[in-house]
Amino acid sequence: MEDSNEYQWYWETNRFYNAEELIGSLSLDNTLSAYVDPSAADGGQPSSGASRNIVSERNRRQKLNDRLYALRAIVPNITKMDKASIVKDSINYIQELQEQEERIQGEIAQLEYSRACENQADQTSLCKKNKRTVHEQQHLSSYVSGGAGSSASPPIQVIEVGHYLFLSSFFCHLIPFHSYDNKT
Amino acid sequence: MEDSNEYQWYWETNRFYNAEELIGSLSLDNTLSAYVDPSAADGGQPSSGASRNIVSERNRRQKLNDRLYALRAIVPNITKMDKASIVKDSINYIQELQEQEERIQGEIAQLEYSRACENQADQTSLCKKNKRTVHEQQHLSSYVSGGAGSSASPPIQVIEVGHYLFLSSFFCHLIPFHSYDNKT
DNA sequence: AAAAACACGTGAGGC
DNA sequence: TGCCTCACGTGTTTT
């Protein structure tokens, strides 16, 4: 009965299992459980074996709940407070954020592209040649990303440039360097 | 023991508790459990009370697991398969996606501005201004902080690499070369 | 009143 | 070896 108030504030505050844990570790290990810990024979140490597992499990649960709560905090449109709904809304939010990012990058590239073409100032044909050089660039040094254990990773190629690796999906908008003025 | 194989494929496939559920609802309510459902006294209906709760709970757990699995699928850099780690990595990914979106919109505004300026004024000065930001960007390039999260968000400009220019917003998933092989 | 969501303890299994 | 993660069934609370 007095727990209901506590459950109500579960997502809002950090809970402490102060009282329950004490009585749990003192009495629970040999009273109403048929399971007796084998390591309990060494002495009267109350925090032995199974009771340690209990508190460890509690910490694990609380950690996941805290992270779920943090996830709920950064996702703007949460409909329900369910654990499953929180994850579902987060998935939707991530997806719409991803496709919006892709769209916006295309928009940026178009701006930058037209700007570069304006700097060329005489031929627009070079702009189309630019897109071709993107494909030529990819086979210059391309790795197939063999993700270790990640089976769900999409077939994105990793391109080596200098000391860095790039995902090929970000190479969709390349601008030739010589369209700008040279490095002094 | 034969469950271990099943547990191994838990995250990869959609599981069905077809067989277990049947034998569970038929026999579990009165054989090996000391708990007897009070509503079981009304008749011989096997799926009454507690056993319904069991299968409902299973569905709930599976639903949350499926969604967590779907969340793991759309987040690119998942380090561990833990439930808590999946949520944690998703939080980091959402955060860096959010701040990247904000950055990118600023970049759009700047591009539009500079493009408008180019259209009316002399463009050489703007190009040199652009080159200054390029130079700024070059020694910032150590920013991806291997592993999870905390990607700093410096001012975004245009980067020169080889014979090409990149928008630095494309570098959000830039991977340092040496940490590629030993990571994960 | 019934269904849904939750926290809990517990055994199994994997490093 | 012990720690960690997990699924499970159960009782309780919320809707």
PDB file of C-alpha atoms (C1' of nucleotides) in Angstrom, chain B residues 10 17 33 35 54 58 61 83, chain D residues 5-12:
ATOM      1  CA  TYR B  10      16.756 -14.994 -29.853  1.00  0.00           C
ATOM      2  CA  TYR B  17       6.509 -20.201 -28.050  1.00  0.00           C
ATOM      3  CA  SER B  33       3.510 -25.153  -8.508  1.00  0.00           C
ATOM      4  CA  TYR B  35       0.308 -21.847  -5.974  1.00  0.00           C
ATOM      5  CA  ILE B  54       1.897 -16.186 -17.865  1.00  0.00           C
ATOM      6  CA  ARG B  58       5.584 -13.707 -22.268  1.00  0.00           C
ATOM      7  CA  ARG B  61       8.521  -9.524 -22.804  1.00  0.00           C
ATOM      8  CA  LYS B  83      19.879  -4.468 -23.429  1.00  0.00           C
TER       9      LYS B  83
ATOM     10  C1'  DT D   5      23.022 -11.251 -18.395  1.00  0.00           C
ATOM     11  C1'  DC D   6      18.981 -13.348 -19.334  1.00  0.00           C
ATOM     12  C1'  DA D   7      14.020 -15.519 -19.378  1.00  0.00           C
ATOM     13  C1'  DC D   8      10.863 -17.113 -16.532  1.00  0.00           C
ATOM     14  C1'  DG D   9       6.744 -17.280 -13.267  1.00  0.00           C
ATOM     15  C1'  DT D  10       4.574 -14.788  -9.667  1.00  0.00           C
ATOM     16  C1'  DG D  11       2.238 -11.242  -6.948  1.00  0.00           C
ATOM     17  C1'  DT D  12       1.105  -6.412  -7.019  1.00  0.00           C
TER      18       DT D  12
END
